[in-house]
C-alpha cells in the first residue's frame, strides 16, 4: 500500500517555459502532500507543503510565484515551475501521507528536470 | 531549528557483514525519526521509523536504535546484500507535523563482494 506516483519521471524544457509535475496518491487519500528538491549528491530540501483545498505553505527562500502548487483533490497535487531557468534544473520529489499523525511519508520516484 | 547530520558520507561493507549507519540530530524536541533508502534516480524508500517513546525497533534485517540522551540514532542492516547498496537518509521531525521532516546529508552504502 501507500503508493505515490509522480509524472513525468524526466522532462527537458527550454528556458522561459513552464513545466508541470504531477503527484498522485494511488491507494490512499492524501490530505497533505509535500514537495522536495534535491541537488546531485545532496539531501532533500522541503520546498512546500500542499494541503487539499487550501493554499500551499512555502518554506523560507522558496518563491511561491515561481513554484506554483495546486492540490485540487485528495489524490493529486501539481507543481508548476514557471519561467524555468537552468538553475531550476534539479530532481523534484513529492511525498504524501494520509494521516501524518500515524503514518510515515511515502515518496514518489521523482522528476528530473533539465532546463536548457 | 533542526539539523540532522551523518557521521560518514560513505560506508563500504563486505557482503554478508552487518552495516551500521549513524545519524545525529540537534533538536531535542524531535520525537519522530525515519530512515529512508534512496537508489540512484529514484525517490526515497521508507525503511523503518521510530518514535521517541522507544529506543529500539526492529524490522526485517534492519534495526533502528535511538539514544535520546545524546540525540543519536543508528540503522543496523544485518547480513548486508548487494541490493542494499544505496544512499541512506535519516530524517527527524515531530509527531503530527510530518511535513517538517529534516533530512540528513545521506550516507552512501557500498556493498563489496
Short mmCIF file of C-alpha atoms in Angstrom, two decimals:
data_model
loop_
_atom_site.label_atom_id
_atom_site.label_comp_id
_atom_site.label_asym_id
_atom_site.label_seq_id
_atom_site.Cartn_x
_atom_site.Cartn_y
_atom_site.Cartn_z
CA UNK A 1 0.00 0.00 0.00
CA UNK A 2 0.83 3.73 0.20
CA UNK A 3 1.94 4.17 -3.40
CA UNK A 4 2.80 7.63 -4.63
CA UNK A 5 3.10 8.15 -8.37
CA UNK A 6 4.94 11.05 -9.90
CA UNK A 7 4.86 12.11 -13.54
CA UNK A 8 6.83 12.74 -15.63
CA UNK A 9 9.97 10.99 -14.50
CA UNK A 10 12.12 13.14 -16.76
CA UNK A 11 11.50 16.38 -18.57
CA UNK A 12 13.65 18.69 -20.63
CA UNK A 13 12.43 22.18 -21.33
CA UNK A 14 13.75 25.42 -22.72
CA UNK A 15 14.44 28.48 -20.63
CA UNK A 16 11.40 30.62 -20.15
CA UNK A 17 8.86 27.84 -20.48
CA UNK A 18 6.78 26.30 -17.72
CA UNK A 19 6.71 22.70 -16.62
CA UNK A 20 4.04 20.89 -14.63
CA UNK A 21 4.82 17.90 -12.43
CA UNK A 22 2.05 15.70 -11.06
CA UNK A 23 2.00 13.77 -7.83
CA UNK A 24 -0.73 11.22 -7.17
CA UNK A 25 -1.53 9.03 -4.22
CA UNK A 26 -2.76 5.82 -5.80
CA UNK A 27 -4.26 3.83 -2.97
CA UNK A 28 -4.98 6.35 -0.27
CA UNK A 29 -6.27 9.84 0.20
CA UNK A 30 -3.53 12.32 0.91
CA UNK A 31 -4.73 15.34 2.80
CA UNK A 32 -1.21 16.66 2.73
CA UNK A 33 1.47 16.35 0.09
CA UNK A 34 4.97 17.70 0.18
CA UNK A 35 7.35 18.85 -2.49
CA UNK A 36 11.10 18.44 -2.13
CA UNK A 37 14.04 19.42 -4.23
CA UNK A 38 17.28 17.50 -4.37
CA UNK A 39 20.54 18.56 -5.97
CA UNK A 40 23.10 15.94 -7.01
CA UNK A 41 24.70 14.16 -4.06
CA UNK A 42 22.77 16.30 -1.63
CA UNK A 43 19.92 15.78 0.72
CA UNK A 44 16.24 16.54 0.24
CA UNK A 45 15.10 20.05 0.95
CA UNK A 46 11.45 20.71 1.65
CA UNK A 47 10.04 23.33 -0.70
CA UNK A 48 6.41 23.47 0.29
CA UNK A 49 3.53 21.72 1.97
CA UNK A 50 0.45 21.24 -0.14
CA UNK A 51 -2.90 20.96 1.62
CA UNK A 52 -6.00 19.84 -0.23
CA UNK A 53 -8.33 22.73 -0.85
CA UNK A 54 -6.11 25.43 0.57
CA UNK A 55 -3.02 27.38 -0.30
CA UNK A 56 0.34 25.75 -0.08
CA UNK A 57 2.76 26.66 2.65
CA UNK A 58 6.19 27.50 1.30
CA UNK A 59 9.47 27.17 3.09
CA UNK A 60 11.65 30.19 3.57
CA UNK A 61 13.51 31.12 0.42
CA UNK A 62 11.18 29.30 -1.96
CA UNK A 63 9.48 31.61 -4.45
CA UNK A 64 5.79 30.85 -4.44
CA UNK A 65 5.21 32.64 -7.72
CA UNK A 66 7.84 30.55 -9.41
CA UNK A 67 6.85 27.21 -7.96
CA UNK A 68 3.08 27.07 -8.20
CA UNK A 69 1.42 24.31 -6.22
CA UNK A 70 -2.14 23.15 -6.63
CA UNK A 71 -3.78 20.43 -4.54
CA UNK A 72 -7.19 20.19 -6.10
CA UNK A 73 -8.14 16.76 -4.83
CA UNK A 74 -7.21 14.30 -2.13
CA UNK A 75 -5.16 12.29 -4.59
CA UNK A 76 -3.46 14.88 -6.76
CA UNK A 77 -1.02 17.72 -6.23
CA UNK A 78 0.80 19.54 -9.01
CA UNK A 79 3.96 21.59 -9.01
CA UNK A 80 4.44 24.02 -11.87
CA UNK A 81 7.86 25.52 -12.41
CA UNK A 82 7.14 28.79 -14.17
CA UNK A 83 9.54 30.60 -16.47
CA UNK A 84 12.12 27.93 -15.89
CA UNK A 85 15.82 28.76 -15.91
CA UNK A 86 18.84 26.45 -16.00
CA UNK A 87 19.35 26.92 -12.25
CA UNK A 88 15.93 25.30 -11.74
CA UNK A 89 17.33 22.07 -13.10
CA UNK A 90 17.06 19.59 -10.28
CA UNK A 91 15.39 16.44 -9.00
CA UNK A 92 11.92 17.22 -7.69
CA UNK A 93 10.29 14.70 -5.40
CA UNK A 94 6.83 14.64 -3.91
CA UNK A 95 5.61 12.74 -0.91
CA UNK A 96 2.28 12.13 0.71
CA UNK A 97 0.78 10.93 3.92
CA UNK A 98 -2.79 10.03 4.55
CA UNK A 99 -2.67 10.57 8.26
CA UNK A 100 0.52 12.26 9.25
CA UNK A 101 -0.05 11.62 12.89
CA UNK A 102 0.46 7.94 12.41
CA UNK A 103 1.87 7.14 9.02
CA UNK A 104 5.24 7.85 7.51
CA UNK A 105 5.78 9.81 4.38
CA UNK A 106 5.89 7.82 1.17
CA UNK A 107 7.71 9.30 -1.78
CA UNK A 108 7.22 9.35 -5.49
CA UNK A 109 10.07 8.37 -7.76
CA UNK A 110 10.96 11.95 -8.55
CA UNK A 111 11.12 14.09 -11.66
CA UNK A 112 14.42 15.00 -13.21
CA UNK A 113 14.02 18.49 -14.66
CA UNK A 114 16.61 19.79 -17.08
CA UNK A 115 16.27 23.34 -18.33
CA UNK A 116 18.32 24.17 -21.41
CA UNK B 1 15.92 24.78 14.13
CA UNK B 2 16.69 21.17 13.41
CA UNK B 3 19.83 19.94 11.83
CA UNK B 4 20.49 16.34 11.14
CA UNK B 5 23.88 15.06 10.22
CA UNK B 6 25.58 11.81 9.46
CA UNK B 7 28.96 10.77 10.67
CA UNK B 8 30.26 9.21 7.48
CA UNK B 9 29.47 10.14 3.88
CA UNK B 10 30.44 6.70 2.54
CA UNK B 11 30.40 3.29 4.15
CA UNK B 12 31.91 0.26 2.48
CA UNK B 13 30.81 -3.13 3.78
CA UNK B 14 31.52 -6.64 2.64
CA UNK B 15 28.57 -8.73 1.58
CA UNK B 16 27.24 -10.72 4.49
CA UNK B 17 28.59 -8.37 7.13
CA UNK B 18 26.42 -6.13 9.25
CA UNK B 19 26.19 -2.42 8.41
CA UNK B 20 25.75 0.39 10.89
CA UNK B 21 24.82 3.84 9.70
CA UNK B 22 24.81 6.62 12.25
CA UNK B 23 22.92 9.88 12.48
CA UNK B 24 22.90 12.76 14.94
CA UNK B 25 20.15 15.30 15.38
CA UNK B 26 20.23 18.61 17.18
CA UNK B 27 16.70 19.37 18.33
CA UNK B 28 15.80 17.52 21.49
CA UNK B 29 12.14 18.24 20.78
CA UNK B 30 12.19 15.91 17.77
CA UNK B 31 10.11 12.87 18.55
CA UNK B 32 9.80 11.05 15.27
CA UNK B 33 12.60 9.58 13.20
CA UNK B 34 12.67 7.76 9.90
CA UNK B 35 15.27 6.01 7.83
CA UNK B 36 14.97 6.11 4.07
CA UNK B 37 16.88 4.32 1.33
CA UNK B 38 17.40 6.07 -1.98
CA UNK B 39 18.68 4.35 -5.08
CA UNK B 40 20.07 6.31 -7.97
CA UNK B 41 17.41 8.23 -9.87
CA UNK B 42 14.61 7.17 -7.55
CA UNK B 43 12.69 8.65 -4.69
CA UNK B 44 13.42 7.73 -1.08
CA UNK B 45 12.01 4.43 0.07
CA UNK B 46 10.75 4.08 3.62
CA UNK B 47 12.74 1.59 5.66
CA UNK B 48 11.78 1.96 9.28
CA UNK B 49 10.65 4.60 11.73
CA UNK B 50 10.79 5.07 15.47
CA UNK B 51 9.16 7.40 17.93
CA UNK B 52 10.82 8.90 20.94
CA UNK B 53 8.96 6.67 23.38
CA UNK B 54 11.04 3.77 22.09
CA UNK B 55 14.78 3.19 21.96
CA UNK B 56 14.81 0.25 19.59
CA UNK B 57 12.70 -1.05 16.79
CA UNK B 58 13.28 -3.99 14.53
CA UNK B 59 12.16 -4.76 11.04
CA UNK B 60 13.20 -7.32 8.51
CA UNK B 61 17.02 -7.35 8.65
CA UNK B 62 17.00 -3.78 9.95
CA UNK B 63 17.12 -2.33 13.42
CA UNK B 64 16.91 1.29 14.42
CA UNK B 65 18.35 2.42 17.72
CA UNK B 66 17.51 5.75 19.28
CA UNK B 67 19.54 7.38 22.03
CA UNK B 68 17.72 10.49 23.09
CA UNK B 69 20.31 11.37 25.70
CA UNK B 70 22.95 12.06 23.07
CA UNK B 71 20.49 12.74 20.26
CA UNK B 72 21.74 9.91 18.11
CA UNK B 73 20.15 7.21 16.07
CA UNK B 74 21.52 4.40 14.02
CA UNK B 75 20.39 1.99 11.38
CA UNK B 76 21.72 -1.51 11.51
CA UNK B 77 21.41 -3.78 8.50
CA UNK B 78 22.06 -7.43 9.11
CA UNK B 79 23.75 -9.65 6.54
CA UNK B 80 24.22 -6.82 4.07
CA UNK B 81 23.42 -7.70 0.49
CA UNK B 82 24.44 -6.07 -2.83
CA UNK B 83 20.87 -4.83 -3.17
CA UNK B 84 21.39 -2.77 -0.04
CA UNK B 85 23.80 -0.50 -1.90
CA UNK B 86 22.20 2.94 -1.90
CA UNK B 87 22.21 6.26 -0.10
CA UNK B 88 20.57 6.16 3.32
CA UNK B 89 18.98 9.21 4.86
CA UNK B 90 17.79 9.73 8.37
CA UNK B 91 15.06 12.28 8.97
CA UNK B 92 13.78 13.86 12.15
CA UNK B 93 10.51 15.56 12.89
CA UNK B 94 7.60 15.93 15.23
CA UNK B 95 4.60 13.68 15.62
CA UNK B 96 1.66 15.25 13.87
CA UNK B 97 3.79 17.50 11.71
CA UNK B 98 5.40 15.03 9.39
CA UNK B 99 5.81 17.75 6.80
CA UNK B 100 8.59 19.20 8.86
CA UNK B 101 10.91 16.29 8.47
CA UNK B 102 14.51 17.43 8.26
CA UNK B 103 16.75 15.13 6.29
CA UNK B 104 20.36 14.35 6.98
CA UNK B 105 23.02 14.64 4.34
CA UNK B 106 22.99 10.95 3.50
CA UNK B 107 25.41 8.05 3.74
CA UNK B 108 26.31 6.04 0.68
CA UNK B 109 26.48 2.34 1.47
CA UNK B 110 28.69 0.35 -0.86
CA UNK B 111 28.48 -3.41 -0.59
CA UNK B 112 31.53 -5.22 -1.83
CA UNK B 113 31.56 -8.84 -2.90
#
